[in-house]
Amino acid sequence: MTLDELEIKCRECTKCGLCEGRTNLVFGEGKKDADIMLIGEGPGENEDLQGRPFVGRSGQLLDKFLASVDLSREKNVYIANMVKCRPPKNRDPKPEEQDVCINWLREQFKIIRPKIIICVGRISAQRLIDKDFRVTKEHGVFYERNGVLMMGTYHPAAILRNPNNKELAFADWLAVRDKINELGIII
Ligand code: URA
């Protein structure tokens, strides 16, 4: 199956209650065989309206971080979320919603086959790296999970709330760049 075929199937999904509130499902976007995959939390209001990940204020900041290390969704990364439909009032996605939606993410992963996964924020880091993951303590650290390198970093929304963390987050993106170079990944 191609990513486009998977997306068509996914758009019909009604496997959890989040489907009831969605304007658009946010499947993900970016390079279809990217070596770098980003996984956020879930769509917010703008994402729900546009059907695209990280297009609000957080997304603009994320794009800036990416651009600062020569990465972008147009060129070399793929961006998705733990859940594909907006949780009401932007609450955290519930574990049972993630349990259902992660199957779509797994299928995306199998097609894209990234070498590095960046968990953007606590929700995806706790689900994909370690259930006790603490962003303040473990951001920027690479872990290997089933042959894939994974790292968790600050969610841009957290940086907008507390700009003091901007330098720390920037250092994480520089570490991604170093890891890309170290592995000899051509992007
Ligand atoms: N926050 C996320 O985690 N994902 C989005 O797509 C937008 C905001």
PDB file of C-alpha atoms and ligand atoms in Angstrom:
ATOM      1  CA  MET A   1       0.000   0.000   0.000  1.00  0.00           C
ATOM      2  CA  THR A   2       1.203   3.528  -0.697  1.00  0.00           C
ATOM      3  CA  LEU A   3       0.977   6.378   1.769  1.00  0.00           C
ATOM      4  CA  ASP A   4      -1.746   7.985  -0.357  1.00  0.00           C
ATOM      5  CA  GLU A   5      -3.800   4.780  -0.314  1.00  0.00           C
ATOM      6  CA  LEU A   6      -3.372   4.538   3.451  1.00  0.00           C
ATOM      7  CA  GLU A   7      -4.496   8.148   3.838  1.00  0.00           C
ATOM      8  CA  ILE A   8      -7.686   7.503   1.860  1.00  0.00           C
ATOM      9  CA  LYS A   9      -8.531   4.584   4.183  1.00  0.00           C
ATOM     10  CA  CYS A  10      -7.594   6.545   7.288  1.00  0.00           C
ATOM     11  CA  ARG A  11      -9.830   9.490   6.375  1.00  0.00           C
ATOM     12  CA  GLU A  12     -12.855   7.226   6.877  1.00  0.00           C
ATOM     13  CA  CYS A  13     -11.762   6.160  10.365  1.00  0.00           C
ATOM     14  CA  THR A  14     -14.419   6.026  13.088  1.00  0.00           C
ATOM     15  CA  LYS A  15     -12.541   3.749  15.491  1.00  0.00           C
ATOM     16  CA  CYS A  16     -12.684   6.172  18.435  1.00  0.00           C
ATOM     17  CA  GLY A  17     -14.912   8.987  19.658  1.00  0.00           C
ATOM     18  CA  LEU A  18     -12.589  11.738  18.433  1.00  0.00           C
ATOM     19  CA  CYS A  19     -13.978  11.261  14.921  1.00  0.00           C
ATOM     20  CA  GLU A  20     -17.268  12.820  16.048  1.00  0.00           C
ATOM     21  CA  GLY A  21     -15.750  16.243  16.640  1.00  0.00           C
ATOM     22  CA  ARG A  22     -13.454  16.512  13.655  1.00  0.00           C
ATOM     23  CA  THR A  23     -13.768  18.948  10.780  1.00  0.00           C
ATOM     24  CA  ASN A  24     -10.868  17.240   9.025  1.00  0.00           C
ATOM     25  CA  LEU A  25      -8.722  14.289   9.900  1.00  0.00           C
ATOM     26  CA  VAL A  26      -5.029  15.254  10.046  1.00  0.00           C
ATOM     27  CA  PHE A  27      -3.172  12.318   8.508  1.00  0.00           C
ATOM     28  CA  GLY A  28       0.292  13.888   8.268  1.00  0.00           C
ATOM     29  CA  GLU A  29       2.414  15.467   5.576  1.00  0.00           C
ATOM     30  CA  GLY A  30       5.910  15.748   4.261  1.00  0.00           C
ATOM     31  CA  LYS A  31       8.418  13.730   2.292  1.00  0.00           C
ATOM     32  CA  LYS A  32       6.952  10.301   1.695  1.00  0.00           C
ATOM     33  CA  ASP A  33      10.223   8.439   2.272  1.00  0.00           C
ATOM     34  CA  ALA A  34      11.738  10.825   4.804  1.00  0.00           C
ATOM     35  CA  ASP A  35      14.620   9.662   6.992  1.00  0.00           C
ATOM     36  CA  ILE A  36      13.374  11.991   9.729  1.00  0.00           C
ATOM     37  CA  MET A  37       9.838  11.687  11.105  1.00  0.00           C
ATOM     38  CA  LEU A  38       8.306  14.030  13.671  1.00  0.00           C
ATOM     39  CA  ILE A  39       5.448  12.955  15.887  1.00  0.00           C
ATOM     40  CA  GLY A  40       3.440  15.556  17.766  1.00  0.00           C
ATOM     41  CA  GLU A  41       0.456  15.188  20.016  1.00  0.00           C
ATOM     42  CA  GLY A  42      -2.733  15.796  18.096  1.00  0.00           C
ATOM     43  CA  PRO A  43      -4.380  18.406  15.881  1.00  0.00           C
ATOM     44  CA  GLY A  44      -5.377  21.738  17.384  1.00  0.00           C
ATOM     45  CA  GLU A  45      -8.015  24.098  16.030  1.00  0.00           C
ATOM     46  CA  ASN A  46      -6.111  25.310  12.959  1.00  0.00           C
ATOM     47  CA  GLU A  47      -4.964  21.816  12.078  1.00  0.00           C
ATOM     48  CA  ASP A  48      -8.522  20.505  12.354  1.00  0.00           C
ATOM     49  CA  LEU A  49      -9.771  23.267  10.075  1.00  0.00           C
ATOM     50  CA  GLN A  50      -7.061  22.791   7.458  1.00  0.00           C
ATOM     51  CA  GLY A  51      -6.469  19.031   7.714  1.00  0.00           C
ATOM     52  CA  ARG A  52      -2.710  19.599   8.025  1.00  0.00           C
ATOM     53  CA  PRO A  53      -0.354  19.090  10.995  1.00  0.00           C
ATOM     54  CA  PHE A  54       1.333  21.964  12.824  1.00  0.00           C
ATOM     55  CA  VAL A  55      -0.073  24.916  10.886  1.00  0.00           C
ATOM     56  CA  GLY A  56      -0.905  27.233  13.815  1.00  0.00           C
ATOM     57  CA  ARG A  57       1.462  29.298  15.950  1.00  0.00           C
ATOM     58  CA  SER A  58       3.194  26.179  17.269  1.00  0.00           C
ATOM     59  CA  GLY A  59       3.671  24.981  13.724  1.00  0.00           C
ATOM     60  CA  GLN A  60       5.277  28.240  12.659  1.00  0.00           C
ATOM     61  CA  LEU A  61       7.788  27.918  15.481  1.00  0.00           C
ATOM     62  CA  LEU A  62       8.404  24.272  14.619  1.00  0.00           C
ATOM     63  CA  ASP A  63       9.056  25.227  10.987  1.00  0.00           C
ATOM     64  CA  LYS A  64      11.595  27.806  12.183  1.00  0.00           C
ATOM     65  CA  PHE A  65      13.457  25.239  14.264  1.00  0.00           C
ATOM     66  CA  LEU A  66      13.474  22.866  11.315  1.00  0.00           C
ATOM     67  CA  ALA A  67      14.676  25.532   8.896  1.00  0.00           C
ATOM     68  CA  SER A  68      17.510  26.493  11.250  1.00  0.00           C
ATOM     69  CA  VAL A  69      19.017  23.033  10.755  1.00  0.00           C
ATOM     70  CA  ASP A  70      18.146  22.755   7.068  1.00  0.00           C
ATOM     71  CA  LEU A  71      15.104  20.551   7.538  1.00  0.00           C
ATOM     72  CA  SER A  72      11.585  21.122   6.228  1.00  0.00           C
ATOM     73  CA  ARG A  73       8.375  19.237   5.550  1.00  0.00           C
ATOM     74  CA  GLU A  74       8.701  20.167   1.888  1.00  0.00           C
ATOM     75  CA  LYS A  75      12.201  18.711   1.529  1.00  0.00           C
ATOM     76  CA  ASN A  76      13.155  16.061   4.022  1.00  0.00           C
ATOM     77  CA  VAL A  77      10.898  15.385   6.988  1.00  0.00           C
ATOM     78  CA  TYR A  78       7.485  13.833   7.525  1.00  0.00           C
ATOM     79  CA  ILE A  79       5.206  15.175  10.276  1.00  0.00           C
ATOM     80  CA  ALA A  80       2.396  13.267  11.975  1.00  0.00           C
ATOM     81  CA  ASN A  81       0.696  13.169  15.361  1.00  0.00           C
ATOM     82  CA  MET A  82      -0.149  10.543  18.009  1.00  0.00           C
ATOM     83  CA  VAL A  83      -3.830  11.023  17.203  1.00  0.00           C
ATOM     84  CA  LYS A  84      -5.260  12.167  13.905  1.00  0.00           C
ATOM     85  CA  CYS A  85      -8.414  13.901  15.094  1.00  0.00           C
ATOM     86  CA  ARG A  86      -8.611  16.944  17.347  1.00  0.00           C
ATOM     87  CA  PRO A  87      -9.322  16.191  21.008  1.00  0.00           C
ATOM     88  CA  PRO A  88     -12.103  18.466  22.367  1.00  0.00           C
ATOM     89  CA  LYS A  89     -10.751  21.763  23.716  1.00  0.00           C
ATOM     90  CA  ASN A  90      -7.233  20.535  22.918  1.00  0.00           C
ATOM     91  CA  ARG A  91      -7.161  18.183  25.901  1.00  0.00           C
ATOM     92  CA  ASP A  92      -4.479  15.481  25.961  1.00  0.00           C
ATOM     93  CA  PRO A  93      -5.431  12.469  23.855  1.00  0.00           C
ATOM     94  CA  LYS A  94      -6.559   9.640  26.152  1.00  0.00           C
ATOM     95  CA  PRO A  95      -4.507   6.429  26.296  1.00  0.00           C
ATOM     96  CA  GLU A  96      -7.366   4.474  24.723  1.00  0.00           C
ATOM     97  CA  GLU A  97      -7.575   6.976  21.839  1.00  0.00           C
ATOM     98  CA  GLN A  98      -3.832   6.646  21.316  1.00  0.00           C
ATOM     99  CA  ASP A  99      -4.113   2.836  21.473  1.00  0.00           C
ATOM    100  CA  VAL A 100      -6.472   2.877  18.512  1.00  0.00           C
ATOM    101  CA  CYS A 101      -4.771   5.578  16.475  1.00  0.00           C
ATOM    102  CA  ILE A 102      -1.243   4.213  16.895  1.00  0.00           C
ATOM    103  CA  ASN A 103      -2.143   1.496  14.407  1.00  0.00           C
ATOM    104  CA  TRP A 104      -2.418   4.119  11.663  1.00  0.00           C
ATOM    105  CA  LEU A 105       0.915   5.570  12.775  1.00  0.00           C
ATOM    106  CA  ARG A 106       2.519   2.112  12.621  1.00  0.00           C
ATOM    107  CA  GLU A 107       1.302   1.707   9.038  1.00  0.00           C
ATOM    108  CA  GLN A 108       2.693   5.138   8.142  1.00  0.00           C
ATOM    109  CA  PHE A 109       5.969   4.176   9.764  1.00  0.00           C
ATOM    110  CA  LYS A 110       6.168   0.917   7.790  1.00  0.00           C
ATOM    111  CA  ILE A 111       5.799   2.806   4.526  1.00  0.00           C
ATOM    112  CA  ILE A 112       8.023   5.797   5.313  1.00  0.00           C
ATOM    113  CA  ARG A 113      10.731   3.828   7.159  1.00  0.00           C
ATOM    114  CA  PRO A 114      12.419   6.787   8.876  1.00  0.00           C
ATOM    115  CA  LYS A 115      15.829   6.355  10.512  1.00  0.00           C
ATOM    116  CA  ILE A 116      15.206   8.974  13.197  1.00  0.00           C
ATOM    117  CA  ILE A 117      11.953   9.772  15.010  1.00  0.00           C
ATOM    118  CA  ILE A 118      11.610  13.027  16.923  1.00  0.00           C
ATOM    119  CA  CYS A 119       8.864  13.032  19.523  1.00  0.00           C
ATOM    120  CA  VAL A 120       7.610  16.584  19.714  1.00  0.00           C
ATOM    121  CA  GLY A 121       6.418  16.915  23.298  1.00  0.00           C
ATOM    122  CA  ARG A 122       5.635  14.670  26.236  1.00  0.00           C
ATOM    123  CA  ILE A 123       2.636  12.803  24.826  1.00  0.00           C
ATOM    124  CA  SER A 124       4.425  11.054  21.967  1.00  0.00           C
ATOM    125  CA  ALA A 125       7.692  10.669  23.922  1.00  0.00           C
ATOM    126  CA  GLN A 126       5.875   8.877  26.735  1.00  0.00           C
ATOM    127  CA  ARG A 127       4.072   6.645  24.302  1.00  0.00           C
ATOM    128  CA  LEU A 128       6.983   5.844  21.985  1.00  0.00           C
ATOM    129  CA  ILE A 129      10.175   6.167  24.061  1.00  0.00           C
ATOM    130  CA  ASP A 130       9.379   5.571  27.726  1.00  0.00           C
ATOM    131  CA  LYS A 131       6.133   5.827  29.702  1.00  0.00           C
ATOM    132  CA  ASP A 132       7.930   7.899  32.351  1.00  0.00           C
ATOM    133  CA  PHE A 133       9.689  10.204  29.859  1.00  0.00           C
ATOM    134  CA  ARG A 134      10.324  13.655  31.333  1.00  0.00           C
ATOM    135  CA  VAL A 135      10.989  16.296  28.682  1.00  0.00           C
ATOM    136  CA  THR A 136      12.844  18.561  31.122  1.00  0.00           C
ATOM    137  CA  LYS A 137      15.283  15.764  31.992  1.00  0.00           C
ATOM    138  CA  GLU A 138      15.556  13.700  28.831  1.00  0.00           C
ATOM    139  CA  HIS A 139      15.112  16.126  25.945  1.00  0.00           C
ATOM    140  CA  GLY A 140      17.846  15.840  23.339  1.00  0.00           C
ATOM    141  CA  VAL A 141      18.862  12.297  24.359  1.00  0.00           C
ATOM    142  CA  PHE A 142      18.761   9.653  21.617  1.00  0.00           C
ATOM    143  CA  TYR A 143      17.349   6.223  22.415  1.00  0.00           C
ATOM    144  CA  GLU A 144      17.266   3.191  20.157  1.00  0.00           C
ATOM    145  CA  ARG A 145      13.921   1.430  19.825  1.00  0.00           C
ATOM    146  CA  ASN A 146      13.649  -1.502  17.401  1.00  0.00           C
ATOM    147  CA  GLY A 147      16.565  -0.241  15.332  1.00  0.00           C
ATOM    148  CA  VAL A 148      15.227   3.307  15.079  1.00  0.00           C
ATOM    149  CA  LEU A 149      16.764   6.294  16.847  1.00  0.00           C
ATOM    150  CA  MET A 150      14.264   8.285  18.859  1.00  0.00           C
ATOM    151  CA  MET A 151      14.562  11.573  20.662  1.00  0.00           C
ATOM    152  CA  GLY A 152      12.101  13.720  22.578  1.00  0.00           C
ATOM    153  CA  THR A 153      12.126  17.490  22.561  1.00  0.00           C
ATOM    154  CA  TYR A 154      10.045  20.392  23.826  1.00  0.00           C
ATOM    155  CA  HIS A 155       6.679  20.932  22.210  1.00  0.00           C
ATOM    156  CA  PRO A 156       6.662  24.364  20.512  1.00  0.00           C
ATOM    157  CA  ALA A 157       3.449  25.228  22.412  1.00  0.00           C
ATOM    158  CA  ALA A 158       5.413  24.761  25.653  1.00  0.00           C
ATOM    159  CA  ILE A 159       8.087  27.121  24.353  1.00  0.00           C
ATOM    160  CA  LEU A 160       5.468  29.720  23.420  1.00  0.00           C
ATOM    161  CA  ARG A 161       4.231  29.475  27.019  1.00  0.00           C
ATOM    162  CA  ASN A 162       7.749  29.583  28.454  1.00  0.00           C
ATOM    163  CA  PRO A 163      10.238  31.164  26.032  1.00  0.00           C
ATOM    164  CA  ASN A 164      13.086  30.446  28.465  1.00  0.00           C
ATOM    165  CA  ASN A 165      13.181  26.940  27.001  1.00  0.00           C
ATOM    166  CA  LYS A 166      13.837  28.136  23.457  1.00  0.00           C
ATOM    167  CA  GLU A 167      17.623  27.771  23.654  1.00  0.00           C
ATOM    168  CA  LEU A 168      17.312  24.259  25.074  1.00  0.00           C
ATOM    169  CA  ALA A 169      14.954  23.282  22.280  1.00  0.00           C
ATOM    170  CA  PHE A 170      17.254  24.797  19.679  1.00  0.00           C
ATOM    171  CA  ALA A 171      20.124  22.707  21.086  1.00  0.00           C
ATOM    172  CA  ASP A 172      17.965  19.595  20.550  1.00  0.00           C
ATOM    173  CA  TRP A 173      17.497  20.458  16.886  1.00  0.00           C
ATOM    174  CA  LEU A 174      21.236  21.023  16.538  1.00  0.00           C
ATOM    175  CA  ALA A 175      21.693  17.553  18.045  1.00  0.00           C
ATOM    176  CA  VAL A 176      19.374  16.162  15.364  1.00  0.00           C
ATOM    177  CA  ARG A 177      21.525  17.811  12.735  1.00  0.00           C
ATOM    178  CA  ASP A 178      24.684  16.313  14.298  1.00  0.00           C
ATOM    179  CA  LYS A 179      23.082  12.875  14.386  1.00  0.00           C
ATOM    180  CA  ILE A 180      22.134  13.156  10.715  1.00  0.00           C
ATOM    181  CA  ASN A 181      25.731  14.020   9.874  1.00  0.00           C
ATOM    182  CA  GLU A 182      27.128  11.307  12.142  1.00  0.00           C
ATOM    183  CA  LEU A 183      24.983   8.652  10.469  1.00  0.00           C
ATOM    184  CA  GLY A 184      25.915   9.960   7.027  1.00  0.00           C
ATOM    185  CA  ILE A 185      22.261  10.490   6.121  1.00  0.00           C
ATOM    186  CA  ILE A 186      21.938  12.444   2.890  1.00  0.00           C
ATOM    187  CA  ILE A 187      18.953  14.740   3.144  1.00  0.00           C
TER     188      ILE A 187
HETATM  189  N1  URA B   1       0.264  20.451  18.197  1.00  0.00           N
HETATM  190  C1  URA B   1       0.529  19.156  17.893  1.00  0.00           C
HETATM  191  O1  URA B   1       1.007  18.395  18.715  1.00  0.00           O
HETATM  192  N2  URA B   1       0.268  18.777  16.637  1.00  0.00           N
HETATM  193  C2  URA B   1      -0.227  19.564  15.711  1.00  0.00           C
HETATM  194  O2  URA B   1      -0.421  19.125  14.595  1.00  0.00           O
HETATM  195  C3  URA B   1      -0.484  20.907  16.064  1.00  0.00           C
HETATM  196  C4  URA B   1      -0.245  21.332  17.312  1.00  0.00           C
END
